[in-house]
Short mmCIF file of C-alpha atoms in Angstrom, two decimals:
data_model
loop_
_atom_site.label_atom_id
_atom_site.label_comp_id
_atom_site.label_asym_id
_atom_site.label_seq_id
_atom_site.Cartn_x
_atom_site.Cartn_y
_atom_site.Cartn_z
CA UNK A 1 -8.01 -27.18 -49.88
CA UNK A 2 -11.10 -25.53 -51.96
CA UNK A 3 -10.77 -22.94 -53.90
CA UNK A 4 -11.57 -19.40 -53.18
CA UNK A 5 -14.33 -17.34 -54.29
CA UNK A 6 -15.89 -14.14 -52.92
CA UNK A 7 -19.18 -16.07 -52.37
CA UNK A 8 -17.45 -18.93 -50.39
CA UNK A 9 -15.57 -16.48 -48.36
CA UNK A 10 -18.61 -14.49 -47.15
CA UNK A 11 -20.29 -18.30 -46.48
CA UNK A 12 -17.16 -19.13 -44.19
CA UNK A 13 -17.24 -15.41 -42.45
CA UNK A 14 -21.15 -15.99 -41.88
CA UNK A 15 -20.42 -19.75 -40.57
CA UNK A 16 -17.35 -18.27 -38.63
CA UNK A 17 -17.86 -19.14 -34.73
CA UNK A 18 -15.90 -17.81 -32.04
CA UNK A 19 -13.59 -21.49 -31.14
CA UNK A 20 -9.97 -21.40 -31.47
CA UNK A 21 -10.67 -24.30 -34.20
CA UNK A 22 -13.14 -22.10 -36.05
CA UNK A 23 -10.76 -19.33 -36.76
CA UNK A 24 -8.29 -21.24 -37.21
CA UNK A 25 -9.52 -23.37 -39.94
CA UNK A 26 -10.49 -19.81 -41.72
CA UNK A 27 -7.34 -17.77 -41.25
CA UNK A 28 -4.97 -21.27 -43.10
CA UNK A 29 -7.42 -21.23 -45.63
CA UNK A 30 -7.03 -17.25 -46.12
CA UNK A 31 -3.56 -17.43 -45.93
CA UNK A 32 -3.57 -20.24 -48.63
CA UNK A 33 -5.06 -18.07 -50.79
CA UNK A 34 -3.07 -15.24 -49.98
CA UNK A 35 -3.06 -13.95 -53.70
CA UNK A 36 -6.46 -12.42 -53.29
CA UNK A 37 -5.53 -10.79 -50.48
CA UNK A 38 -6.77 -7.37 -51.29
CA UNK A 39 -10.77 -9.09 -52.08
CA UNK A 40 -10.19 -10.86 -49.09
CA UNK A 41 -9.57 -7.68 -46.92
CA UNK A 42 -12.09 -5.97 -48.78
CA UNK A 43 -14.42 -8.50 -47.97
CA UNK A 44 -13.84 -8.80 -44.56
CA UNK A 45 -14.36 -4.81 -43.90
CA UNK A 46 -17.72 -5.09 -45.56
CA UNK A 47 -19.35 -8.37 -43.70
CA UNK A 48 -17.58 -6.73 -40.51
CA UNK A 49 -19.60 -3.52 -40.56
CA UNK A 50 -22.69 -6.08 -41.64
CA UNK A 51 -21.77 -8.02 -38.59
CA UNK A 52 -23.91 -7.97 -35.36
CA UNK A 53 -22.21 -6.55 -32.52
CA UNK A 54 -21.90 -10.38 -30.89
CA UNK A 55 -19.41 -11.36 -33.83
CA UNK A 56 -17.60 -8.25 -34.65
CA UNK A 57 -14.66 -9.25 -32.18
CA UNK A 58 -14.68 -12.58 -33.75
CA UNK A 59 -13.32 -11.28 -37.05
CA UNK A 60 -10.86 -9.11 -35.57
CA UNK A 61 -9.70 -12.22 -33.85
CA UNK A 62 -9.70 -13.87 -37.45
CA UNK A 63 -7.51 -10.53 -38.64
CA UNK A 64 -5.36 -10.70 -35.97
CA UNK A 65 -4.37 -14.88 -36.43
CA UNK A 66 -4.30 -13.75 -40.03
CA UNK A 67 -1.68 -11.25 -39.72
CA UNK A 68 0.39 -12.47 -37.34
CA UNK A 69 1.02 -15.89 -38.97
CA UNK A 70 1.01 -15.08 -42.43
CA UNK A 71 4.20 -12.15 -42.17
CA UNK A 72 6.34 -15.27 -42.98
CA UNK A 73 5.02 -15.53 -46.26
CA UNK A 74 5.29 -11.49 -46.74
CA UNK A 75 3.55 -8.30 -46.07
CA UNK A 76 0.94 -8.17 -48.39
CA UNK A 77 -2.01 -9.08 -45.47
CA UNK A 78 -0.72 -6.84 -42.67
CA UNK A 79 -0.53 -3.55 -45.14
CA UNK A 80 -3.97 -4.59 -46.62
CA UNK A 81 -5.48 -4.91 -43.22
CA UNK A 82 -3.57 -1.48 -42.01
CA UNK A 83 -5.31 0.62 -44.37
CA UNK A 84 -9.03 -0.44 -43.19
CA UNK A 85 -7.84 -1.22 -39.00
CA UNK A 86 -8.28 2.40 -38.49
CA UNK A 87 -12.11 2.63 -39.52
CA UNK A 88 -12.47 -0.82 -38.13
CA UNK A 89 -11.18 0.20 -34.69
CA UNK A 90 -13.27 3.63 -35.20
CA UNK A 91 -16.44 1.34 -36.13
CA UNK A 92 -16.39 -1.47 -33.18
CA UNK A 93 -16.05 1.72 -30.70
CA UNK A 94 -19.30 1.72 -30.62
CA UNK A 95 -19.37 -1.92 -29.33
CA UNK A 96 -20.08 -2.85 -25.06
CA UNK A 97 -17.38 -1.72 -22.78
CA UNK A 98 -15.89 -5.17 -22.89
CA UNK A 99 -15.37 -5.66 -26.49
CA UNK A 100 -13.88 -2.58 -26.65
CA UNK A 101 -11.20 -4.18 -23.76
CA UNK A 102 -10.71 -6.10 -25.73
CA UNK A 103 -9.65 -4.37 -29.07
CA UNK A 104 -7.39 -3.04 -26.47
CA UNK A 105 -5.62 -6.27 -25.04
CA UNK A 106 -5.32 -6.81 -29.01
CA UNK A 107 -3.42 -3.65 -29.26
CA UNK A 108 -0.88 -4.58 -26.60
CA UNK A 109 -0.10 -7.97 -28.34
CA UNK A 110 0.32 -5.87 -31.39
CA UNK A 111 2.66 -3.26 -29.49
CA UNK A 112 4.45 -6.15 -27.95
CA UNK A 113 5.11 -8.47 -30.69
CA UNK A 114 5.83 -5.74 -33.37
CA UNK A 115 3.15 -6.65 -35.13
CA UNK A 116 2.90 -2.40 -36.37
CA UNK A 117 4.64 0.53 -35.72
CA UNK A 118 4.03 2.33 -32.75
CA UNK A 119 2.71 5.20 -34.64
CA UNK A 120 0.09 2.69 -36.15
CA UNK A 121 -0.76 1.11 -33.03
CA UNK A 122 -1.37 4.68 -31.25
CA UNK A 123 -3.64 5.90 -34.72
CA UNK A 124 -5.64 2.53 -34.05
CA UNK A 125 -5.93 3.07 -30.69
CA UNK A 126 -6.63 6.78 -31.05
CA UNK A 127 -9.23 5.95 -33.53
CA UNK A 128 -10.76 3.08 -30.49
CA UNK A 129 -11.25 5.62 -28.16
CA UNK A 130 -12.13 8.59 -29.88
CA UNK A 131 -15.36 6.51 -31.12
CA UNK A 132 -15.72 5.44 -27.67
CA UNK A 133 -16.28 8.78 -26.22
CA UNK A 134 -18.04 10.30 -29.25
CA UNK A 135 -20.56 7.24 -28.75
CA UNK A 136 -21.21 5.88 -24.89
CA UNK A 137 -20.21 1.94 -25.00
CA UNK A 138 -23.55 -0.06 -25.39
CA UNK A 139 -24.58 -2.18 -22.63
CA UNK A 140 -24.76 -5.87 -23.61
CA UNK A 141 -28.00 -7.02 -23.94
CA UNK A 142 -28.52 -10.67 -21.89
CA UNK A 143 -29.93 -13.09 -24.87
CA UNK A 144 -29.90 -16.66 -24.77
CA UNK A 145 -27.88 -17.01 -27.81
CA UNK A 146 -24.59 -14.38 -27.74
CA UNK A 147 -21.17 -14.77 -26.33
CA UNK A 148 -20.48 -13.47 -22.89
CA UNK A 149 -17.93 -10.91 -21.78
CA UNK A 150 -18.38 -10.77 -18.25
CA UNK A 151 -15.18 -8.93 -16.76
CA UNK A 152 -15.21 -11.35 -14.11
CA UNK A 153 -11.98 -13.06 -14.98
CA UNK A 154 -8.00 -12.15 -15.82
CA UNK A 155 -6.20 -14.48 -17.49
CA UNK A 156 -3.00 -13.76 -19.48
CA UNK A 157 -2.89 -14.39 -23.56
CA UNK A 158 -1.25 -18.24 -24.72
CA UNK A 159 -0.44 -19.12 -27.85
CA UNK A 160 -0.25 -21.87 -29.19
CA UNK A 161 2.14 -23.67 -32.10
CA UNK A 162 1.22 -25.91 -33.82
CA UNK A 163 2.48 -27.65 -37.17
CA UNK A 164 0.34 -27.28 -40.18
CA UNK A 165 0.93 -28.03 -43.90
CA UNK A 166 0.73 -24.99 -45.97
CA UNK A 167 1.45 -25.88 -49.65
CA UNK A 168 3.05 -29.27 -49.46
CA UNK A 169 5.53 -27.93 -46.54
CA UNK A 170 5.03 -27.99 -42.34
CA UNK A 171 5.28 -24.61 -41.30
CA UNK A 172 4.82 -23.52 -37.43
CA UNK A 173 2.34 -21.28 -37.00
CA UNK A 174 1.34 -19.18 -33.95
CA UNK A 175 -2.20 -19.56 -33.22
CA UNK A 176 -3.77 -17.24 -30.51
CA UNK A 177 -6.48 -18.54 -28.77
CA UNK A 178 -10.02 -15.97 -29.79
CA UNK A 179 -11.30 -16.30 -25.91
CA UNK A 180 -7.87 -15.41 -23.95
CA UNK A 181 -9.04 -11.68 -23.18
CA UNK A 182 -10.63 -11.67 -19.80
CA UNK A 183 -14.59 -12.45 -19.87
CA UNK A 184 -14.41 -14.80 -23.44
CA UNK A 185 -15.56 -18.62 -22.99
CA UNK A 186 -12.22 -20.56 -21.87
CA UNK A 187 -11.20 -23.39 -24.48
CA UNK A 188 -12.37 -27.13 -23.10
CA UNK A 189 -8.90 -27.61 -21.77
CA UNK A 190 -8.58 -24.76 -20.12
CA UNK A 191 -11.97 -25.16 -18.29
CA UNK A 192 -11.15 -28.73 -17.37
CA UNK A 193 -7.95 -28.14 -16.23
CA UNK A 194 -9.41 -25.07 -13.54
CA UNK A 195 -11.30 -27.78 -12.83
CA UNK A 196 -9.21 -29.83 -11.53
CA UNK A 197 -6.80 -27.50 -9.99
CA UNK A 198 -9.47 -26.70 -7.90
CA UNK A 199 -10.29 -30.28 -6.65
CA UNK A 200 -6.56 -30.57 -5.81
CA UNK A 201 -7.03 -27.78 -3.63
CA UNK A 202 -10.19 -27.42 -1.77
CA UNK A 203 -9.68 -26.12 1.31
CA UNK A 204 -12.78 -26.13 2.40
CA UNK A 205 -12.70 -30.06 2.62
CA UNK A 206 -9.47 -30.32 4.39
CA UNK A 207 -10.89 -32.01 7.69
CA UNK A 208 -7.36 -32.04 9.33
CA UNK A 209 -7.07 -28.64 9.30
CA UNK A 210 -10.59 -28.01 10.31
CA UNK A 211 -10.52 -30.62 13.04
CA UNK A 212 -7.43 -29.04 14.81
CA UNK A 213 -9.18 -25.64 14.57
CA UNK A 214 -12.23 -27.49 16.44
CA UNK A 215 -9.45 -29.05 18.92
CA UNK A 216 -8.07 -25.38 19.89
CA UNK A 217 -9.07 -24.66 23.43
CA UNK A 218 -11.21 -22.13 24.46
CA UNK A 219 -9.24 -19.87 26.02
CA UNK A 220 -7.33 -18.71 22.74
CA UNK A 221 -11.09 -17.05 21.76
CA UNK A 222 -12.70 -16.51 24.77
CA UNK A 223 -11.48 -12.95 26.43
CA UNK A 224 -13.49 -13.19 29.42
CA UNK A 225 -11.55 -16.67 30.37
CA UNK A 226 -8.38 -14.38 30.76
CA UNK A 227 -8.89 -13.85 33.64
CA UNK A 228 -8.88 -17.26 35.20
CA UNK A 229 -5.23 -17.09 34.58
CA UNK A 230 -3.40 -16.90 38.07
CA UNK A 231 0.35 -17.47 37.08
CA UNK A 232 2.97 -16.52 34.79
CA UNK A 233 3.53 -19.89 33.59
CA UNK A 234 0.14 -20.22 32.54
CA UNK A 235 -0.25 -17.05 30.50
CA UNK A 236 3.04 -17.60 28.87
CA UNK A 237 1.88 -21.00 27.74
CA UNK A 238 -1.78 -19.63 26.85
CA UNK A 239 0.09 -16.82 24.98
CA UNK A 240 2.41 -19.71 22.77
CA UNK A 241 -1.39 -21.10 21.66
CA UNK A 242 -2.62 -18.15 20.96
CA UNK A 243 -0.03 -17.80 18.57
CA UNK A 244 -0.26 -21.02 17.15
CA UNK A 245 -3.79 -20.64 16.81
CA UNK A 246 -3.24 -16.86 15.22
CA UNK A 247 -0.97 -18.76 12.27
CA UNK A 248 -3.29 -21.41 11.77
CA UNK A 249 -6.45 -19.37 11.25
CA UNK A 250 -4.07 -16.76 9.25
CA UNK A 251 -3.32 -19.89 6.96
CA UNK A 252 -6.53 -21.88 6.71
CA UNK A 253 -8.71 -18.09 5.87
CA UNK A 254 -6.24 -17.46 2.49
CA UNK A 255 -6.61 -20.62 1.75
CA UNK A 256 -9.89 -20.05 1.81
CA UNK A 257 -10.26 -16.73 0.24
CA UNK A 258 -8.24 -18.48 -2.63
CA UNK A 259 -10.39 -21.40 -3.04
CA UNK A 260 -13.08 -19.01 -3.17
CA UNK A 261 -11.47 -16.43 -5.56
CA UNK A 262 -10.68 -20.07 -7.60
CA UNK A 263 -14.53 -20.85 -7.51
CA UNK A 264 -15.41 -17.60 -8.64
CA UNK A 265 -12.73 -17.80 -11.71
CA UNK A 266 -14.49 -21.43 -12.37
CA UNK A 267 -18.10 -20.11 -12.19
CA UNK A 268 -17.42 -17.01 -14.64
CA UNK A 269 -15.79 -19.75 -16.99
CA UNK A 270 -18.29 -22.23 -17.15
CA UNK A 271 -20.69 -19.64 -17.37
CA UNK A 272 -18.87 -17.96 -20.45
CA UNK A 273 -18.42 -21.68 -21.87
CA UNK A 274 -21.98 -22.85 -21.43
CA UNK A 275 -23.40 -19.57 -23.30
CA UNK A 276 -20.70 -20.37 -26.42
CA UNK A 277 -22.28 -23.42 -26.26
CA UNK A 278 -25.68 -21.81 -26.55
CA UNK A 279 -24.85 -20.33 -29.21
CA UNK A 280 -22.90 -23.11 -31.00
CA UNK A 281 -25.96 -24.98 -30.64
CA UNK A 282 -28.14 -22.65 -32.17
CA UNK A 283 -26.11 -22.73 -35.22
CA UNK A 284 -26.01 -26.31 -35.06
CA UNK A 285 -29.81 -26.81 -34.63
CA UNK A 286 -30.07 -23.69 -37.75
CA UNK A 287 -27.29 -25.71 -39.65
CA UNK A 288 -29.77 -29.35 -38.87
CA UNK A 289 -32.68 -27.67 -40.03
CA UNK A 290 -31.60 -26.65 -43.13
CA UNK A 291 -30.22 -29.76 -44.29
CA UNK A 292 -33.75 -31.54 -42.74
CA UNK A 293 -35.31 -29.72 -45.50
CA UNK A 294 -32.92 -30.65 -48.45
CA UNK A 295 -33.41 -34.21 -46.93
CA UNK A 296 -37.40 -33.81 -47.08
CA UNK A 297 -36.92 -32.35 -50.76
CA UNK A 298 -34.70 -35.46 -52.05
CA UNK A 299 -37.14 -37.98 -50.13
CA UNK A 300 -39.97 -36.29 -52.28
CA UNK A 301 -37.69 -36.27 -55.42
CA UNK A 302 -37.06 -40.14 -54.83
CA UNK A 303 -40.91 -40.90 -54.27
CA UNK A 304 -41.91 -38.60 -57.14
CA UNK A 305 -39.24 -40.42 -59.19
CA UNK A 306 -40.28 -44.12 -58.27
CA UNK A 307 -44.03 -43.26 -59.55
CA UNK A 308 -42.74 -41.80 -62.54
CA UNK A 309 -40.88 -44.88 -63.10
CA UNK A 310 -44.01 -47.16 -62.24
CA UNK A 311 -45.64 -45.29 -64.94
CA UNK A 312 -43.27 -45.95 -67.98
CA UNK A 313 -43.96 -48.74 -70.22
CA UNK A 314 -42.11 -51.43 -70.15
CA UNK A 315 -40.25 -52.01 -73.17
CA UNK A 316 -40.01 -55.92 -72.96
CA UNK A 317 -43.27 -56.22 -72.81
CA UNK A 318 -44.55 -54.80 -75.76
CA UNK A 319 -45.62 -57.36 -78.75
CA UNK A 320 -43.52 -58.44 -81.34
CA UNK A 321 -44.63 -56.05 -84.68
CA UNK A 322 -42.39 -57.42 -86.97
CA UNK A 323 -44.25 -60.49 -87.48
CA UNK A 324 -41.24 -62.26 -88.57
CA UNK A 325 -40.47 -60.08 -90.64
CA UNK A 326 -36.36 -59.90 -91.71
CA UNK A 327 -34.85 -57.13 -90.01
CA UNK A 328 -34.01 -53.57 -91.82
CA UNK A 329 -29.97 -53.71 -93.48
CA UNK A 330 -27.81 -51.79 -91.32
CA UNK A 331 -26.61 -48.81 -93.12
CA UNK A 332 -23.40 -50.30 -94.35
CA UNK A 333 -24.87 -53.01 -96.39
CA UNK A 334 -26.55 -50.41 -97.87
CA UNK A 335 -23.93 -48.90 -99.85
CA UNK A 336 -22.39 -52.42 -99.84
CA UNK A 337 -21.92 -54.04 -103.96
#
């Protein structure tokens, strides 16, 4: 694992996306170097208030898998991050409605898991909202390139744990996934497996159902036909279908209204997903352009380097000056009797 410096942290924070595996990666490596933890905290206060508004959550994410999983090796983290959370809650209050959700879906997990005391989690939360109603929530701009958080979604916070190797030993550590508040892109899985869930159950497509509907016979929807009815026998049999027919429809329409509720979940995550991948890709085609360049600049070091080669005499080929002449005594048969 590489060493830490202040400049390589701020290069990770600035190269910090908002994937599970992104954060991640950064909190071990943080928690490796859990000696500097007070620079570390420092530094992450600073390039959060730098921060545009589409990445601010993203660190707190990286705070919160930073805290949670490194209170096995001690304290030190969690008190260093409690005595800048307050202005950091106070700061991001500022942030769109849904951010500021949330901060406070990150507060629960805190309250629920022990993470602080409840007097620190209300002074966090105190210092959330009181921002928020000094300064109206911004609305979130629509850009091509910054992370959704549509509200269109619930979905309740997993964790994950995993085994990693943290100084020669496997430790187990509790990863929360940055995206499980409602609105955030889902993780690949999780968007493949709604997938499929839904093609398992797509009511819409279930042409049994839908044919015995079609097979019903009028009467059971037709009022005016009631009247047709001459005996007793009749209407209690018409009144047995009708009743059949009333649990049928009952059935089919929620399954319906829950495929459709599914479809809905599926479209807000796909949507969420495909704008992280926007943005991903924007950083990828920055991150391709950059190194383009250092490419060109080698190319022209290697071309520039070839001529300059061309040019140099060749030593082989220069004539013989000594015209046979015996060669100079080395320096120890100089001094040699």
């Amino acid at each position: 694992m590489s060493g830490f410096t202040e400049s390589a942290f701020v290069k990770k924070l600035a190269d910090l996306n908002n994937s599970s595996q992104s954060i991640q990666t950064l909190s071990l490596w943080l928690i490796h170097h859990r000696k500097h933890y007070a620079t570390i905290v420092k530094i992450w206060f600073r390039e959060l208030l730098k921060a545009k508004d589409s990445k601010k959550l993203t660190h707190m994410y990286l705070a919160n898998d930073v805290i949670q999983n490194s209170r096995k090796k001690g304290p030190e983290y969690g008190e260093e991050f409690a005595a800048v959370l307050n202005k950091a809650f106070e700061h991001m209050s500022g942030c769109d409605e849904k951010t500021v959700n949330s901060l406070e879906r990150l507060l629960g997990i805190w309250t629920d898991r022990e993470i602080y005391t409840k007097v620190q989690i209300t002074e966090f939360r105190h210092a959330l909202l009181l921002g928020s109603e000094a300064q109206p929530p911004k609305k979130k701009s629509k850009t091509n390139h910054k992370k959704s958080t549509s509200p269109a979604r619930e979905r309740k916070k997993s964790e994950n744990e995993v085994m990693v190797e943290v100084d020669g030993k496997l430790e187990t550590h509790v990863h929360l996934s940055p995206r499980t508040p409602a609105g955030d892109p889902p993780e690949p899985e999780e968007l493949i497996k709604a997938i499929r869930d839904l093609e398992c159950n797509i009511a819409s497509a279930d042409e049994i159902v839908r044919q015995r509907i079609a097979q019903l016979p009028k009467e059971v929807a037709e009022v005016s036909l009631l009247s047709k009815i001459e005996d007793r026998a009749e209407a209690e049999k018409l009144s047995v279908q009708v009743n059949e027919a009333v649990c049928l429809l009952n059935s089919y329409n929620e399954r319906l209204a829950t495929e459709m509720d599914h479809r809905k979940k599926v479209s807000s995550m796909l949507r969420d997903f495909l704008e992280l991948q926007q943005e991903l890709l924007a950083q990828a085609e920055h991150k391709l352009e950059e190194y383009q360049e250092k490419l060109a600049k080698v190319y022209n070091v290697r071309q520039e380097l070839r001529a300059h080669i061309q040019n140099l005499p060749d030593l082989t080929q220069l004539p013989d000056v000594t015209g046979g002449l015996q060669p100079l005594p080395s320096a120890e048969n100089l001094f040699m009797q």
